[in-house]
Coordinates of C-alpha atoms in Angstrom, one line a residue:
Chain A
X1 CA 13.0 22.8 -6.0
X2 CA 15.3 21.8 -9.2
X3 CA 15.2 18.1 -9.7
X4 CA 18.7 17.7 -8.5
X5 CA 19.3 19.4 -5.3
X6 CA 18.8 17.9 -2.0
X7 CA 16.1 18.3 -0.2
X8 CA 17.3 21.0 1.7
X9 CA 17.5 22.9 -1.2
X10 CA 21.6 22.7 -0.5
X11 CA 23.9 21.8 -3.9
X12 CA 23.2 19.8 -6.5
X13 CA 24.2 16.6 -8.5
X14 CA 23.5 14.8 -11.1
X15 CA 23.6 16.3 -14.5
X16 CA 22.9 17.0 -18.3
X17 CA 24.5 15.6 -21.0
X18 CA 25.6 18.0 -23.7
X19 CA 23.1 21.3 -21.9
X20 CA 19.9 19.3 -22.5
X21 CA 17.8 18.7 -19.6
X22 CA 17.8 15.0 -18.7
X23 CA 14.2 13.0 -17.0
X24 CA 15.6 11.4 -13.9
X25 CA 14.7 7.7 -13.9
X26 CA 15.4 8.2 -9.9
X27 CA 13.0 10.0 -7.3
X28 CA 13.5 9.8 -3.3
X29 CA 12.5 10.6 0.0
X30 CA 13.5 11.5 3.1
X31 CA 11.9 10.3 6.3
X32 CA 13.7 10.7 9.4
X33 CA 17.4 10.8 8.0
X34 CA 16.9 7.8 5.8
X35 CA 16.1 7.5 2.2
X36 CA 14.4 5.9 0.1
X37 CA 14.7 5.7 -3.6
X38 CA 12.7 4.5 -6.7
X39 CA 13.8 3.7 -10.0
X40 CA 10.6 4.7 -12.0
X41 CA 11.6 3.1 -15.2
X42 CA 12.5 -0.2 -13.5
X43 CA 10.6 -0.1 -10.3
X44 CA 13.0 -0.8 -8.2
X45 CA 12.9 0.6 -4.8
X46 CA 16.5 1.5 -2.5
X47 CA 16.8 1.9 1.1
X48 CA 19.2 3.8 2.7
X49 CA 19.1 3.6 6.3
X50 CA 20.9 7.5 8.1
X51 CA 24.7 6.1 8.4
X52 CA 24.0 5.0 4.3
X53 CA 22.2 8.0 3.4
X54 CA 25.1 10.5 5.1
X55 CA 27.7 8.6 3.8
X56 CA 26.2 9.1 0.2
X57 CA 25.5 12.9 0.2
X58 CA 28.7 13.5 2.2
X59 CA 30.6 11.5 -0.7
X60 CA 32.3 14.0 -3.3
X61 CA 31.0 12.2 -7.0
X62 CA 34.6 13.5 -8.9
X63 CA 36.8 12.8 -5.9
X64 CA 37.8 9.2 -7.7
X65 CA 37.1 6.7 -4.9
X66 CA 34.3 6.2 -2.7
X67 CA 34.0 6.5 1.3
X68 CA 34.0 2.8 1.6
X69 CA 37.5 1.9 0.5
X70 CA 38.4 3.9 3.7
X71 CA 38.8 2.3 6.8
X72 CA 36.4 4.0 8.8
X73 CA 33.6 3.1 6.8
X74 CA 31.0 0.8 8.6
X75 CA 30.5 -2.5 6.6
X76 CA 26.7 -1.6 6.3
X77 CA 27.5 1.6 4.5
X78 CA 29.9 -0.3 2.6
X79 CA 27.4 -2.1 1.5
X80 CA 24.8 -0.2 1.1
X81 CA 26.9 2.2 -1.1
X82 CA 28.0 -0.8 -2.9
X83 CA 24.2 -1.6 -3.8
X84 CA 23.8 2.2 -4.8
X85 CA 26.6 1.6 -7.4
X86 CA 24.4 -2.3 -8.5
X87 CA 21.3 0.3 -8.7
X88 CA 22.7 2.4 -10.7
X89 CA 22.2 5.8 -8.7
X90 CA 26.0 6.0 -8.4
X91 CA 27.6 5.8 -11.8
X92 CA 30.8 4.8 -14.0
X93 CA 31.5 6.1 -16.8
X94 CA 34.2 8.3 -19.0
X95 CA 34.4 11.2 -16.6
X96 CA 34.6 8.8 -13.4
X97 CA 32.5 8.1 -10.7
X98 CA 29.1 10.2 -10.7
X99 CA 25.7 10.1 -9.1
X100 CA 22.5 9.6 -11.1
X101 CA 20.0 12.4 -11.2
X102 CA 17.9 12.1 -8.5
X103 CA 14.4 14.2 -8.2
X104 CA 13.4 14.6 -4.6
X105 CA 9.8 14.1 -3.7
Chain B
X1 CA -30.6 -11.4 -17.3
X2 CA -30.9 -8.5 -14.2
X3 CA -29.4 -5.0 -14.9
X4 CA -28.7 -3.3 -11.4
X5 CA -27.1 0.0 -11.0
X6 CA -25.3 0.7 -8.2
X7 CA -23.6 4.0 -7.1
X8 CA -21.0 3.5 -4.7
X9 CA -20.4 7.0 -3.4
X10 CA -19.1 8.6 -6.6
X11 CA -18.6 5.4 -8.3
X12 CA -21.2 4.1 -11.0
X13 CA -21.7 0.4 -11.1
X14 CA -23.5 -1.3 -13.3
X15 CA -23.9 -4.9 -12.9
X16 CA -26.0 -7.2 -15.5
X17 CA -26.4 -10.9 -15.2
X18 CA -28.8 -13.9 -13.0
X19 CA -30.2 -12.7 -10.4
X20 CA -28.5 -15.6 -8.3
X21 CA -25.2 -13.4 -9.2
X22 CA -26.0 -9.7 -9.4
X23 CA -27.9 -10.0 -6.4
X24 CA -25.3 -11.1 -3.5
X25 CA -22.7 -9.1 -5.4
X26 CA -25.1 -5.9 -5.5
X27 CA -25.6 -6.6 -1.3
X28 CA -21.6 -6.8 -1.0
X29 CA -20.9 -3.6 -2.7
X30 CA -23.8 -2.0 -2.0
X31 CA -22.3 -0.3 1.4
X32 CA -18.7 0.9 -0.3
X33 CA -19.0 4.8 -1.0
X34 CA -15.7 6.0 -2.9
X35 CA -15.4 9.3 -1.5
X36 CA -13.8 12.3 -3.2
X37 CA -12.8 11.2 -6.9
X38 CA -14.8 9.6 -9.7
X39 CA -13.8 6.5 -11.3
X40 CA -15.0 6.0 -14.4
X41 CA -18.3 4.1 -14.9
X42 CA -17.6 0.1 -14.8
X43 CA -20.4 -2.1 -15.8
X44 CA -19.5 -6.1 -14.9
X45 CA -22.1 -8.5 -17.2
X46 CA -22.0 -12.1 -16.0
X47 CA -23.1 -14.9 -17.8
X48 CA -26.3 -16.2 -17.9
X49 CA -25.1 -19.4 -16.7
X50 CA -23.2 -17.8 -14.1
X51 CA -19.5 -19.3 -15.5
X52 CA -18.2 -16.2 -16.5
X53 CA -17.8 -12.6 -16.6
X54 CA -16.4 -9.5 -18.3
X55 CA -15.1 -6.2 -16.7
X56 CA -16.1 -3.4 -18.9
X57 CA -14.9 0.7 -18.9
X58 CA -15.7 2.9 -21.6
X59 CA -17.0 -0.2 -24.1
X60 CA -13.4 -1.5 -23.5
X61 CA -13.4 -5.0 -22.4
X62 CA -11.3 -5.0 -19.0
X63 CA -10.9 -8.4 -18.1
X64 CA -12.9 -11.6 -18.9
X65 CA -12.3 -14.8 -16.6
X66 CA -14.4 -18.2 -15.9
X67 CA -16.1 -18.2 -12.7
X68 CA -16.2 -21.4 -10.2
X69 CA -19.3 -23.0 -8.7
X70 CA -18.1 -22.0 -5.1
X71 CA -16.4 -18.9 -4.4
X72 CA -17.6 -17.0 -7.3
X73 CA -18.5 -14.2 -4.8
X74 CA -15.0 -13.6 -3.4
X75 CA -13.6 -13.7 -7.3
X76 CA -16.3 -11.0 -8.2
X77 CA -15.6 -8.5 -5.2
X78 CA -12.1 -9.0 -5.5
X79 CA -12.2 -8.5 -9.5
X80 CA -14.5 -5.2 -8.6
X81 CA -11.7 -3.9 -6.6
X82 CA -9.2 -4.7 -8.6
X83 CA -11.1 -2.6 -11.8
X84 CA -11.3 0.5 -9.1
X85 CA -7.4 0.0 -8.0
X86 CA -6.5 0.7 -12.0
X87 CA -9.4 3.5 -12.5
X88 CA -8.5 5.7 -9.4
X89 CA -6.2 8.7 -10.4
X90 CA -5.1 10.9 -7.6
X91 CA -5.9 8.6 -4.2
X92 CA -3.2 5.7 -3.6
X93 CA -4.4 2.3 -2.6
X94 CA -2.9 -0.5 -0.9
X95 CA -4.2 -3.8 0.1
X96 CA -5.0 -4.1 4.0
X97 CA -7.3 -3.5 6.3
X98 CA -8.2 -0.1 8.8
X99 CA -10.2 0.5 11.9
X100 CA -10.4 4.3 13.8
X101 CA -9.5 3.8 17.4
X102 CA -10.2 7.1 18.9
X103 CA -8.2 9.5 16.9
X104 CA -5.8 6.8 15.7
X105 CA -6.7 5.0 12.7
X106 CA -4.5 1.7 12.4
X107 CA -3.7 0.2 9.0
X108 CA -2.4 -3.1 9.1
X109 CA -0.6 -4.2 6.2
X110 CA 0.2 -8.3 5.1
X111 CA 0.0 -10.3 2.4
X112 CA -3.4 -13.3 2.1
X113 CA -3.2 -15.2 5.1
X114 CA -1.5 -13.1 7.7
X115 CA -4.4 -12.1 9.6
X116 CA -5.6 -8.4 8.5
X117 CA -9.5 -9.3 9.0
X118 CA -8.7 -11.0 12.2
X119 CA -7.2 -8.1 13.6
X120 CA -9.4 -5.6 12.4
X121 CA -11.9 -7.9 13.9
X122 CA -10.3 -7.9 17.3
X123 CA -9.7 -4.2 17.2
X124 CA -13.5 -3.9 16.2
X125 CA -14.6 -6.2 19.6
X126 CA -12.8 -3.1 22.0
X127 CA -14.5 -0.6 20.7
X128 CA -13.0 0.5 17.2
X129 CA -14.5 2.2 13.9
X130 CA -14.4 0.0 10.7
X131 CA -12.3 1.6 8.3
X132 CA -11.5 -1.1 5.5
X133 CA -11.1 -4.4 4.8
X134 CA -8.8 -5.5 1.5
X135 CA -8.9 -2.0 0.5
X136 CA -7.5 0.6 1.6
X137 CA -7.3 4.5 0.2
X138 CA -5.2 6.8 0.7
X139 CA -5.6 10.3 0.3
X140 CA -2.3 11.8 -0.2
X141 CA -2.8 15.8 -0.2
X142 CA -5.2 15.5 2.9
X143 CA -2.7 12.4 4.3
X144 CA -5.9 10.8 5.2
X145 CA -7.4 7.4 4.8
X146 CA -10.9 6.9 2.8
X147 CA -13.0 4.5 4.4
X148 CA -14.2 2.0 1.9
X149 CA -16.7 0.2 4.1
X150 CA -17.0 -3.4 2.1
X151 CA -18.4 -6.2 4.2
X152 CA -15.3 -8.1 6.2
X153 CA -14.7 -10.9 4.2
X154 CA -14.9 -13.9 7.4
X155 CA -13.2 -16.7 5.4
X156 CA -13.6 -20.4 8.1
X157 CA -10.0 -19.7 9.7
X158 CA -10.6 -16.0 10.6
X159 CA -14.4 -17.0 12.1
X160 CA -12.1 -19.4 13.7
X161 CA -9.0 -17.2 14.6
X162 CA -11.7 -14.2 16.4
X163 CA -14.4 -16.0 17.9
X164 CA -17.6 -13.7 17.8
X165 CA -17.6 -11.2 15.1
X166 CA -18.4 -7.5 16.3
X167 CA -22.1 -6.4 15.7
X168 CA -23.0 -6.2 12.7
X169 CA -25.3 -7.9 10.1
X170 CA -24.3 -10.6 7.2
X171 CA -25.4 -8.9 3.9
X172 CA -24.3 -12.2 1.6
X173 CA -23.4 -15.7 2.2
X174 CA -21.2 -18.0 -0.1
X175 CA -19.5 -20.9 0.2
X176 CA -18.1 -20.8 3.3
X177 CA -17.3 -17.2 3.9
X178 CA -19.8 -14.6 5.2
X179 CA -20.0 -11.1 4.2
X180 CA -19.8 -9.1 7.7
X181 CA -20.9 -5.5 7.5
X182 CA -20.1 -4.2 11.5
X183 CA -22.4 -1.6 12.8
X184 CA -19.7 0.7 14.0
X185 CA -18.4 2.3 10.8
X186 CA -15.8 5.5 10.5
X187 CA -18.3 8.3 8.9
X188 CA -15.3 10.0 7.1
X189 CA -11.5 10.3 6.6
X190 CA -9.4 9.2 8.9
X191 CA -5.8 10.1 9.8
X192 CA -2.9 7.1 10.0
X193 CA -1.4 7.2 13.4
X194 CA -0.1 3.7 13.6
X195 CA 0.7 1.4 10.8
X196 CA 0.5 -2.5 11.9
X197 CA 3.1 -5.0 9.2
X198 CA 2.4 -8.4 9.6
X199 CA 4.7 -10.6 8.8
X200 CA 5.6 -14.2 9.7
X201 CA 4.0 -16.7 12.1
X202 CA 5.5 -16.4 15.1
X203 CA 4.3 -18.0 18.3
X204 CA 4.3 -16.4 21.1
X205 CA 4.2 -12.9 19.0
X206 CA 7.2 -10.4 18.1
X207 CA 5.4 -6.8 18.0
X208 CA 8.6 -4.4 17.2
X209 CA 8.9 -1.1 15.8
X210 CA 10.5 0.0 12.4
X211 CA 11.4 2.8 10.6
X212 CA 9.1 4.9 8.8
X213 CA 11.4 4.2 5.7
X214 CA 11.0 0.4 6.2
X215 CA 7.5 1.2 6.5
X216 CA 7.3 2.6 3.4
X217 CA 9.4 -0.4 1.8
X218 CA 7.0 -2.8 3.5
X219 CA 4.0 -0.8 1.4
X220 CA 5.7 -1.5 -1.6
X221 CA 6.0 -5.2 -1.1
X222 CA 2.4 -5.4 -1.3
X223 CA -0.1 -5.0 -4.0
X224 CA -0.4 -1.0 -4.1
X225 CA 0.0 1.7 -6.0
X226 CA 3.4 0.7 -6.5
X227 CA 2.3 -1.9 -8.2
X228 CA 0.9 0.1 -11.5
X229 CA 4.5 1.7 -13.2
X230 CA 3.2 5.1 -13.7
X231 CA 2.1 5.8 -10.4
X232 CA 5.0 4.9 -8.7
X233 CA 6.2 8.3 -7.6
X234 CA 3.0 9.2 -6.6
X235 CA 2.8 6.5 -4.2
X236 CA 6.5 7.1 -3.2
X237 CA 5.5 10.7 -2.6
X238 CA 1.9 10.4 -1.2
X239 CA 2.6 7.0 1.1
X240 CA 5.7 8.9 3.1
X241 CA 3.3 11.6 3.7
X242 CA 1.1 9.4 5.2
X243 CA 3.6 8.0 7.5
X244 CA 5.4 11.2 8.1
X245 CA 3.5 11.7 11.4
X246 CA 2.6 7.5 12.1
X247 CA 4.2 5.4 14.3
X248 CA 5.4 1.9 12.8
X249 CA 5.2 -1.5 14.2
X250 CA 5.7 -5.3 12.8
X251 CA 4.4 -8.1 13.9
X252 CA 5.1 -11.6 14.0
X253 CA 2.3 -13.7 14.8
X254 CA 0.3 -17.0 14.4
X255 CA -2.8 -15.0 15.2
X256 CA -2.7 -11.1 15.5
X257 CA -5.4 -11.1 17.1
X258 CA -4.3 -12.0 19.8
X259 CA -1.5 -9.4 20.0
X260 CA -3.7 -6.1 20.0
X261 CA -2.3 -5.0 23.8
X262 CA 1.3 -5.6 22.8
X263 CA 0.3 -3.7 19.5
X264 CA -1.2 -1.0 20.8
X265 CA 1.9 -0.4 23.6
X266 CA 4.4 -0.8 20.8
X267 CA 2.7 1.7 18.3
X268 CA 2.2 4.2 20.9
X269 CA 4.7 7.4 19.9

């Protein structure tokens, strides 16, 4: 499985900067519809518990805003999207909002 | 000055120092067996004086430290451990304690203090296998647990906490703990079916389940694989494996122990 696909092999995210192949800093797991995430450079650990972690793959990284300005988005995932964007596995930059690189374990 | 040479399954030990020292600390390790891989050789030289000691791999000096008049033991097992926790390569570690009831093994999972050895203890008294005691393997491609059969370490307040300790025979004595080696011992891998997270002091108990995904969080909070940089995805990858098929619980106890029906109901799947 390339390192940037989910884990059900479906899409892919993340990216390369100028065509070079970048080492993600992020791998994950899934168990049971949540995920859980490790920064391997700062070895921090994120959890995202189902309605978080459905919330963030459903999420479209170019779209320009994120689920959780919408109304319908339960303050949990607001927040737990909010500490994805603190974490640094959803990212700002010069081409907008994207997701970090994530390798899947 | 003693040299002794110990191998501990497929570990090579060599321990030189007094008598007084090598020999208690030869008894305590004396029943581990690391199954599987093999660590490098460690050789542990304690002073003549029996003050201090030195942790040595490959003629590298590990570790030096000054050693108490009381509780030297504890400091030199623990300090063993520790070496073997930064030589192992492919199995995962993470500090708790393990018994085998029936097919189940149960790894319960806390910091100092919360009660892992009393547990154990009390799951030892109905009838479980000893697994581990402040050490526990993990073998991630099989997703099975290594016994590492140390003596229980039966500080005052956990001979207090279970009463009668499970047969067995004391292999070393200092201070106030006692080295408890049970009879009943698992004689080879065992698969995680429950894991036990102790946390807080609660009294009466709170035994709840949790997510496999907390589960794996609560790992990581302790010392573990997680806690050496470079093997962090390896214990990110190998740990969920473990629990992929376990049942998770937490508990919130003054004394664990006592808790092993409400433990055993909760972590039933």
């Amino acid at each position: 499985m390339s390192g940037s696909e989910w884990p059900d092999g479906s899409g892919t995210e993340g990216g390369v900067d100028g065509g070079a192949p970048r080492v993600a800093p992020w791998v994950a797991v899934v168990l049971d519809g949540e995920i859980v995430l490790l920064n391997t450079q700062a070895a921090v650990l994120v959890h995202l518990d189902r309605d978080a972690a459905r919330a963030w793959r459903v999420w479209e990284p170019h779209a320009g805003s994120f689920p959780w300005r919408g109304r319908r988005c339960p303050g949990r995932v607001r927040d737990a999207l909010q500490r994805l964007v603190e974490a640094g596995v959803i990212l700002h930059g010069p081409q907008g909002w994207t997701r970090a690189p994530v390798r899947w374990l | 000055m003693i040299v002794r040479d110990l191998m501990l399954g497929a570990w090579h030990v060599r321990l030189e120092g007094p008598a007084s020292r090598t020999g208690p600390l030869g008894a305590v390790l004396a029943p581990m067996a690391v199954q599987g891989d093999a660590p490098a050789p460690f050789e542990m030289v304690v002073s003549a004086d029996g003050r201090g000691a030195s942790g040595i791999v490959a003629d590298r000096v590990l570790w030096s430290l000054p050693l108490p008049q009381a509780g030297w033991l504890g400091i030199l097992v623990g300090q063993t451990v520790a070496t073997l926790t930064g030589l192992l390569t492919r199995l995962l570690f993470v500090h708790g304690a393990a018994v085998a009831f029936g097919d189940c093994g149960y790894v319960f999972i806390g910091g100092s203090g919360t009660g892992k050895t009393s547990l154990a203890v009390s799951f030892l008294g109905r009838g479980a296998r000893y697994v581990a005691d402040d050490l526990v393997l993990v073998d991630p491609d099989a997703e099975t647990i290594t016994p590492v059969t140390l003596p229980l370490s039966v500080k005052p307040w956990t001979a207090r906490a279970v009463g009668a300790l499970p047969s067995g025979r004391e292999v070393a004595c200092e201070g106030e703990t006692r080295f408890w080696l049970p009879v009943r011992t698992a004689v080879g891998p065992v698969r995680p079916s429950r894991f036990v997270f102790l946390e807080g002091r609660a009294d009466p108990p709170r035994v709840r389940p949790c997510s496999r995904a907390q589960g794996l969080l609560a790992i990581a909070r302790q010392v573990s694989s997680f806690s050496y940089r470079h093997r962090g995805p390896d214990a990110l990858r190998g740990f969920a494996r473990s629990l992929r098929e376990a049942s998770c619980v937490t508990v919130d106890a003054r004394s664990p122990g006592a808790a092993v029906d409400d433990i055993m109901r909760a972590a039933a799947p």
